[in-house]
């Protein structure tokens, strides 16, 4: 393969105030999408993209959505915030909305939370999921979640790609499993394999 045609910002050299309303250079726009580039150059450029951090940020979004969906089921009234907008002239409410806080909003986003912060986060976890009591794994779970929030925020808000995806993934799966046992304390174990298993390597496993 002597050349490839990736999406390039090649067209910036052709950008003017008048062609910003179109993308394709062939259509008069500012981007050239099919410009030959050496594979050697592409390999070097791939290392510049924060694959681990971007993947971890996406994984955090999945974890966030997963927890929110569970919270809606077990505690529909959890921190529903009513927001309203009033007319400046007459003072009457002209619009109102209801918004739920995320299930992890009460969890510290610090890399090394203090004991008091861990205690507060644990209480928040119990409140979100209407749990009567926690166990020894609750503090571990909130500490893990605090770490994930720290690294996700460092990337999303400060552009710091400090994340190793393998470690981030393991921590996220551990939190999902914690929630399972946290809400189903009588459960003995959980087995799951998300794909069709043809080799018989995974026994008695839900798919």
PDB file of C-alpha atoms in Angstrom:
ATOM      1  CA  UNK A   1       0.000   0.000   0.000  1.00  0.00           C
ATOM      2  CA  UNK A   2       1.869   3.046  -1.253  1.00  0.00           C
ATOM      3  CA  UNK A   3      -0.560   5.705  -0.051  1.00  0.00           C
ATOM      4  CA  UNK A   4      -3.769   6.167   1.902  1.00  0.00           C
ATOM      5  CA  UNK A   5      -6.419   8.869   1.909  1.00  0.00           C
ATOM      6  CA  UNK A   6      -7.296   9.839   5.494  1.00  0.00           C
ATOM      7  CA  UNK A   7      -9.249  12.877   6.561  1.00  0.00           C
ATOM      8  CA  UNK A   8      -6.724  15.694   6.630  1.00  0.00           C
ATOM      9  CA  UNK A   9      -6.797  19.348   7.556  1.00  0.00           C
ATOM     10  CA  UNK A  10      -4.983  19.932   4.303  1.00  0.00           C
ATOM     11  CA  UNK A  11      -7.642  22.402   3.190  1.00  0.00           C
ATOM     12  CA  UNK A  12      -6.734  24.990   5.823  1.00  0.00           C
ATOM     13  CA  UNK A  13      -4.270  26.495   3.386  1.00  0.00           C
ATOM     14  CA  UNK A  14      -7.281  27.191   1.162  1.00  0.00           C
ATOM     15  CA  UNK A  15      -9.505  28.677   3.865  1.00  0.00           C
ATOM     16  CA  UNK A  16     -11.018  32.113   3.361  1.00  0.00           C
ATOM     17  CA  UNK A  17     -13.778  34.064   5.058  1.00  0.00           C
ATOM     18  CA  UNK A  18     -16.034  33.187   2.152  1.00  0.00           C
ATOM     19  CA  UNK A  19     -15.649  29.384   2.048  1.00  0.00           C
ATOM     20  CA  UNK A  20     -16.219  28.455   5.706  1.00  0.00           C
ATOM     21  CA  UNK A  21     -19.809  27.481   4.936  1.00  0.00           C
ATOM     22  CA  UNK A  22     -18.635  24.409   2.984  1.00  0.00           C
ATOM     23  CA  UNK A  23     -16.307  21.535   3.852  1.00  0.00           C
ATOM     24  CA  UNK A  24     -15.318  19.821   0.600  1.00  0.00           C
ATOM     25  CA  UNK A  25     -12.575  21.553  -1.351  1.00  0.00           C
ATOM     26  CA  UNK A  26     -14.061  20.251  -4.603  1.00  0.00           C
ATOM     27  CA  UNK A  27     -17.254  22.050  -3.615  1.00  0.00           C
ATOM     28  CA  UNK A  28     -15.392  25.272  -2.849  1.00  0.00           C
ATOM     29  CA  UNK A  29     -14.816  24.421   0.805  1.00  0.00           C
ATOM     30  CA  UNK A  30     -11.724  24.491   3.005  1.00  0.00           C
ATOM     31  CA  UNK A  31     -10.941  20.793   3.585  1.00  0.00           C
ATOM     32  CA  UNK A  32      -9.151  18.374   1.277  1.00  0.00           C
ATOM     33  CA  UNK A  33     -10.300  14.885   2.215  1.00  0.00           C
ATOM     34  CA  UNK A  34      -8.356  12.827  -0.309  1.00  0.00           C
ATOM     35  CA  UNK A  35      -4.727  13.837  -0.288  1.00  0.00           C
ATOM     36  CA  UNK A  36      -2.066  11.107  -0.638  1.00  0.00           C
ATOM     37  CA  UNK A  37      -0.079  10.567   2.525  1.00  0.00           C
ATOM     38  CA  UNK A  38       2.770   8.175   3.234  1.00  0.00           C
ATOM     39  CA  UNK A  39       1.899   5.304   5.627  1.00  0.00           C
ATOM     40  CA  UNK A  40       5.023   6.198   7.600  1.00  0.00           C
ATOM     41  CA  UNK A  41       3.584   9.636   8.289  1.00  0.00           C
ATOM     42  CA  UNK A  42       0.249   8.153   9.325  1.00  0.00           C
ATOM     43  CA  UNK A  43       1.875   5.837  11.880  1.00  0.00           C
ATOM     44  CA  UNK A  44       3.640   8.778  13.512  1.00  0.00           C
ATOM     45  CA  UNK A  45       0.418  10.775  13.616  1.00  0.00           C
ATOM     46  CA  UNK A  46      -1.535   7.947  15.253  1.00  0.00           C
ATOM     47  CA  UNK A  47       0.705   8.214  18.310  1.00  0.00           C
ATOM     48  CA  UNK A  48      -0.327  11.844  18.660  1.00  0.00           C
ATOM     49  CA  UNK A  49      -3.988  10.935  19.178  1.00  0.00           C
ATOM     50  CA  UNK A  50      -4.933  10.225  22.840  1.00  0.00           C
ATOM     51  CA  UNK A  51      -6.561   6.854  22.113  1.00  0.00           C
ATOM     52  CA  UNK A  52      -6.455   5.644  25.740  1.00  0.00           C
ATOM     53  CA  UNK A  53      -7.852   8.864  27.157  1.00  0.00           C
ATOM     54  CA  UNK A  54     -10.571   9.235  24.518  1.00  0.00           C
ATOM     55  CA  UNK A  55     -11.654   5.599  24.940  1.00  0.00           C
ATOM     56  CA  UNK A  56     -11.688   5.962  28.722  1.00  0.00           C
ATOM     57  CA  UNK A  57     -13.783   9.119  28.487  1.00  0.00           C
ATOM     58  CA  UNK A  58     -16.300   7.244  26.340  1.00  0.00           C
ATOM     59  CA  UNK A  59     -16.281   4.339  28.808  1.00  0.00           C
ATOM     60  CA  UNK A  60     -16.978   6.749  31.663  1.00  0.00           C
ATOM     61  CA  UNK A  61     -20.001   8.037  29.751  1.00  0.00           C
ATOM     62  CA  UNK A  62     -21.299   4.446  29.504  1.00  0.00           C
ATOM     63  CA  UNK A  63     -20.690   3.909  33.230  1.00  0.00           C
ATOM     64  CA  UNK A  64     -22.455   7.196  33.999  1.00  0.00           C
ATOM     65  CA  UNK A  65     -25.483   6.228  31.918  1.00  0.00           C
ATOM     66  CA  UNK A  66     -25.554   2.721  33.435  1.00  0.00           C
ATOM     67  CA  UNK A  67     -25.654   4.082  36.974  1.00  0.00           C
ATOM     68  CA  UNK A  68     -28.268   6.704  36.109  1.00  0.00           C
ATOM     69  CA  UNK A  69     -30.561   4.059  34.614  1.00  0.00           C
ATOM     70  CA  UNK A  70     -30.265   1.907  37.729  1.00  0.00           C
ATOM     71  CA  UNK A  71     -30.905   4.903  39.983  1.00  0.00           C
ATOM     72  CA  UNK A  72     -34.078   5.743  38.057  1.00  0.00           C
ATOM     73  CA  UNK A  73     -35.372   2.223  38.686  1.00  0.00           C
ATOM     74  CA  UNK A  74     -34.597   1.929  42.381  1.00  0.00           C
ATOM     75  CA  UNK A  75     -35.024   5.561  43.393  1.00  0.00           C
ATOM     76  CA  UNK A  76     -37.092   7.571  40.874  1.00  0.00           C
ATOM     77  CA  UNK A  77     -37.219  10.649  43.129  1.00  0.00           C
ATOM     78  CA  UNK A  78     -33.489  10.960  43.676  1.00  0.00           C
ATOM     79  CA  UNK A  79     -32.543  14.656  43.628  1.00  0.00           C
ATOM     80  CA  UNK A  80     -34.975  15.855  41.010  1.00  0.00           C
ATOM     81  CA  UNK A  81     -34.206  19.547  40.590  1.00  0.00           C
ATOM     82  CA  UNK A  82     -37.012  21.802  39.458  1.00  0.00           C
ATOM     83  CA  UNK A  83     -35.889  24.735  37.336  1.00  0.00           C
ATOM     84  CA  UNK A  84     -38.211  27.536  36.321  1.00  0.00           C
ATOM     85  CA  UNK A  85     -38.003  30.716  34.277  1.00  0.00           C
ATOM     86  CA  UNK A  86     -40.142  33.731  35.084  1.00  0.00           C
ATOM     87  CA  UNK A  87     -41.290  36.613  32.954  1.00  0.00           C
ATOM     88  CA  UNK A  88     -39.254  39.731  33.763  1.00  0.00           C
ATOM     89  CA  UNK A  89     -42.260  42.001  33.316  1.00  0.00           C
ATOM     90  CA  UNK A  90     -45.088  40.166  35.099  1.00  0.00           C
ATOM     91  CA  UNK A  91     -43.132  37.769  37.312  1.00  0.00           C
ATOM     92  CA  UNK A  92     -45.185  34.722  36.277  1.00  0.00           C
ATOM     93  CA  UNK A  93     -43.497  31.378  35.604  1.00  0.00           C
ATOM     94  CA  UNK A  94     -43.359  30.886  31.857  1.00  0.00           C
ATOM     95  CA  UNK A  95     -41.346  27.652  31.719  1.00  0.00           C
ATOM     96  CA  UNK A  96     -40.283  24.892  34.094  1.00  0.00           C
ATOM     97  CA  UNK A  97     -38.191  21.760  33.750  1.00  0.00           C
ATOM     98  CA  UNK A  98     -37.213  18.832  35.937  1.00  0.00           C
ATOM     99  CA  UNK A  99     -33.632  17.623  35.917  1.00  0.00           C
ATOM    100  CA  UNK A 100     -32.065  14.723  37.797  1.00  0.00           C
ATOM    101  CA  UNK A 101     -28.578  14.870  39.182  1.00  0.00           C
ATOM    102  CA  UNK A 102     -26.190  12.153  38.038  1.00  0.00           C
ATOM    103  CA  UNK A 103     -25.795   9.185  40.367  1.00  0.00           C
ATOM    104  CA  UNK A 104     -22.132  10.045  40.951  1.00  0.00           C
ATOM    105  CA  UNK A 105     -22.645  13.775  41.635  1.00  0.00           C
ATOM    106  CA  UNK A 106     -21.997  13.226  45.342  1.00  0.00           C
ATOM    107  CA  UNK A 107     -18.760  11.320  44.760  1.00  0.00           C
ATOM    108  CA  UNK A 108     -15.487  13.153  45.227  1.00  0.00           C
ATOM    109  CA  UNK A 109     -13.542  13.757  42.040  1.00  0.00           C
ATOM    110  CA  UNK A 110     -10.185  13.746  43.794  1.00  0.00           C
ATOM    111  CA  UNK A 111      -7.423  11.277  43.073  1.00  0.00           C
ATOM    112  CA  UNK A 112      -6.823  10.658  46.785  1.00  0.00           C
ATOM    113  CA  UNK A 113      -9.976  11.642  48.699  1.00  0.00           C
ATOM    114  CA  UNK A 114      -9.740  12.123  52.449  1.00  0.00           C
ATOM    115  CA  UNK A 115     -11.491   9.841  54.936  1.00  0.00           C
ATOM    116  CA  UNK A 116     -14.230  12.429  55.436  1.00  0.00           C
ATOM    117  CA  UNK A 117     -14.721  12.726  51.667  1.00  0.00           C
ATOM    118  CA  UNK A 118     -14.915   8.951  51.339  1.00  0.00           C
ATOM    119  CA  UNK A 119     -17.478   8.842  54.156  1.00  0.00           C
ATOM    120  CA  UNK A 120     -19.545  11.553  52.466  1.00  0.00           C
ATOM    121  CA  UNK A 121     -19.313   9.757  49.110  1.00  0.00           C
ATOM    122  CA  UNK A 122     -20.374   6.479  50.722  1.00  0.00           C
ATOM    123  CA  UNK A 123     -23.434   8.159  52.232  1.00  0.00           C
ATOM    124  CA  UNK A 124     -24.246   9.633  48.826  1.00  0.00           C
ATOM    125  CA  UNK A 125     -24.029   6.181  47.229  1.00  0.00           C
ATOM    126  CA  UNK A 126     -26.441   4.791  49.800  1.00  0.00           C
ATOM    127  CA  UNK A 127     -28.814   7.699  49.247  1.00  0.00           C
ATOM    128  CA  UNK A 128     -28.805   7.443  45.463  1.00  0.00           C
ATOM    129  CA  UNK A 129     -29.710   3.752  45.403  1.00  0.00           C
ATOM    130  CA  UNK A 130     -31.938   3.775  48.497  1.00  0.00           C
ATOM    131  CA  UNK A 131     -29.663   1.244  50.190  1.00  0.00           C
ATOM    132  CA  UNK A 132     -30.134   0.680  53.904  1.00  0.00           C
ATOM    133  CA  UNK A 133     -26.508  -0.070  54.600  1.00  0.00           C
ATOM    134  CA  UNK A 134     -23.159  -0.420  52.886  1.00  0.00           C
ATOM    135  CA  UNK A 135     -20.494  -3.082  53.131  1.00  0.00           C
ATOM    136  CA  UNK A 136     -16.722  -3.229  53.060  1.00  0.00           C
ATOM    137  CA  UNK A 137     -16.692  -2.801  49.293  1.00  0.00           C
ATOM    138  CA  UNK A 138     -18.586   0.510  49.298  1.00  0.00           C
ATOM    139  CA  UNK A 139     -15.592   2.616  50.314  1.00  0.00           C
ATOM    140  CA  UNK A 140     -13.476   0.811  47.733  1.00  0.00           C
ATOM    141  CA  UNK A 141     -16.077   1.513  45.043  1.00  0.00           C
ATOM    142  CA  UNK A 142     -16.386   5.231  45.811  1.00  0.00           C
ATOM    143  CA  UNK A 143     -12.584   5.539  45.938  1.00  0.00           C
ATOM    144  CA  UNK A 144     -12.360   3.892  42.533  1.00  0.00           C
ATOM    145  CA  UNK A 145     -15.092   6.122  41.136  1.00  0.00           C
ATOM    146  CA  UNK A 146     -13.347   9.214  42.518  1.00  0.00           C
ATOM    147  CA  UNK A 147     -10.202   8.148  40.675  1.00  0.00           C
ATOM    148  CA  UNK A 148     -12.071   7.631  37.409  1.00  0.00           C
ATOM    149  CA  UNK A 149     -13.750  11.039  37.747  1.00  0.00           C
ATOM    150  CA  UNK A 150     -10.375  12.655  38.392  1.00  0.00           C
ATOM    151  CA  UNK A 151      -8.763  11.229  35.262  1.00  0.00           C
ATOM    152  CA  UNK A 152     -11.859  11.770  33.097  1.00  0.00           C
ATOM    153  CA  UNK A 153     -12.116  15.423  34.210  1.00  0.00           C
ATOM    154  CA  UNK A 154      -8.394  15.980  33.716  1.00  0.00           C
ATOM    155  CA  UNK A 155      -8.797  14.870  30.105  1.00  0.00           C
ATOM    156  CA  UNK A 156     -12.207  16.411  29.356  1.00  0.00           C
ATOM    157  CA  UNK A 157     -11.601  19.794  30.999  1.00  0.00           C
ATOM    158  CA  UNK A 158      -7.835  20.225  30.912  1.00  0.00           C
ATOM    159  CA  UNK A 159      -6.743  18.078  27.977  1.00  0.00           C
ATOM    160  CA  UNK A 160      -4.440  15.948  30.142  1.00  0.00           C
ATOM    161  CA  UNK A 161      -4.208  12.461  28.638  1.00  0.00           C
ATOM    162  CA  UNK A 162      -2.929  10.712  31.766  1.00  0.00           C
ATOM    163  CA  UNK A 163      -5.109   7.626  31.410  1.00  0.00           C
ATOM    164  CA  UNK A 164      -4.062   4.026  30.857  1.00  0.00           C
ATOM    165  CA  UNK A 165      -7.148   2.444  29.343  1.00  0.00           C
ATOM    166  CA  UNK A 166      -6.529  -1.081  30.691  1.00  0.00           C
ATOM    167  CA  UNK A 167      -6.447   0.148  34.280  1.00  0.00           C
ATOM    168  CA  UNK A 168      -9.412   2.479  33.715  1.00  0.00           C
ATOM    169  CA  UNK A 169     -11.428  -0.367  32.188  1.00  0.00           C
ATOM    170  CA  UNK A 170     -10.737  -2.711  35.114  1.00  0.00           C
ATOM    171  CA  UNK A 171     -11.791  -0.052  37.628  1.00  0.00           C
ATOM    172  CA  UNK A 172     -14.989   0.683  35.689  1.00  0.00           C
ATOM    173  CA  UNK A 173     -15.985  -2.995  35.457  1.00  0.00           C
ATOM    174  CA  UNK A 174     -15.298  -3.377  39.181  1.00  0.00           C
ATOM    175  CA  UNK A 175     -17.730  -0.531  39.890  1.00  0.00           C
ATOM    176  CA  UNK A 176     -20.427  -2.124  37.708  1.00  0.00           C
ATOM    177  CA  UNK A 177     -19.990  -5.413  39.574  1.00  0.00           C
ATOM    178  CA  UNK A 178     -20.084  -3.598  42.909  1.00  0.00           C
ATOM    179  CA  UNK A 179     -23.431  -2.037  42.009  1.00  0.00           C
ATOM    180  CA  UNK A 180     -24.784  -5.485  41.188  1.00  0.00           C
ATOM    181  CA  UNK A 181     -23.873  -6.936  44.582  1.00  0.00           C
ATOM    182  CA  UNK A 182     -24.699  -3.662  46.369  1.00  0.00           C
ATOM    183  CA  UNK A 183     -28.278  -3.823  45.148  1.00  0.00           C
ATOM    184  CA  UNK A 184     -28.579  -7.617  45.252  1.00  0.00           C
ATOM    185  CA  UNK A 185     -26.836  -8.521  48.532  1.00  0.00           C
ATOM    186  CA  UNK A 186     -28.082 -12.127  48.396  1.00  0.00           C
ATOM    187  CA  UNK A 187     -26.443 -12.760  45.019  1.00  0.00           C
ATOM    188  CA  UNK A 188     -23.566 -15.220  45.236  1.00  0.00           C
ATOM    189  CA  UNK A 189     -21.818 -14.521  41.948  1.00  0.00           C
ATOM    190  CA  UNK A 190     -22.277 -13.070  38.496  1.00  0.00           C
ATOM    191  CA  UNK A 191     -21.025 -14.514  35.225  1.00  0.00           C
ATOM    192  CA  UNK A 192     -21.319 -12.714  31.928  1.00  0.00           C
ATOM    193  CA  UNK A 193     -19.784 -13.008  28.502  1.00  0.00           C
ATOM    194  CA  UNK A 194     -21.099 -10.526  25.915  1.00  0.00           C
ATOM    195  CA  UNK A 195     -20.348 -12.541  22.763  1.00  0.00           C
ATOM    196  CA  UNK A 196     -21.250 -15.863  21.232  1.00  0.00           C
ATOM    197  CA  UNK A 197     -18.862 -18.434  22.677  1.00  0.00           C
ATOM    198  CA  UNK A 198     -17.993 -21.235  20.249  1.00  0.00           C
ATOM    199  CA  UNK A 199     -15.067 -22.949  21.954  1.00  0.00           C
ATOM    200  CA  UNK A 200     -16.737 -24.041  25.189  1.00  0.00           C
ATOM    201  CA  UNK A 201     -14.247 -22.027  27.229  1.00  0.00           C
ATOM    202  CA  UNK A 202     -16.930 -20.209  29.246  1.00  0.00           C
ATOM    203  CA  UNK A 203     -19.260 -22.530  31.104  1.00  0.00           C
ATOM    204  CA  UNK A 204     -22.658 -21.645  32.530  1.00  0.00           C
ATOM    205  CA  UNK A 205     -22.400 -18.028  31.431  1.00  0.00           C
ATOM    206  CA  UNK A 206     -25.147 -15.604  30.500  1.00  0.00           C
ATOM    207  CA  UNK A 207     -24.656 -13.826  27.189  1.00  0.00           C
TER     208      UNK A 207
END
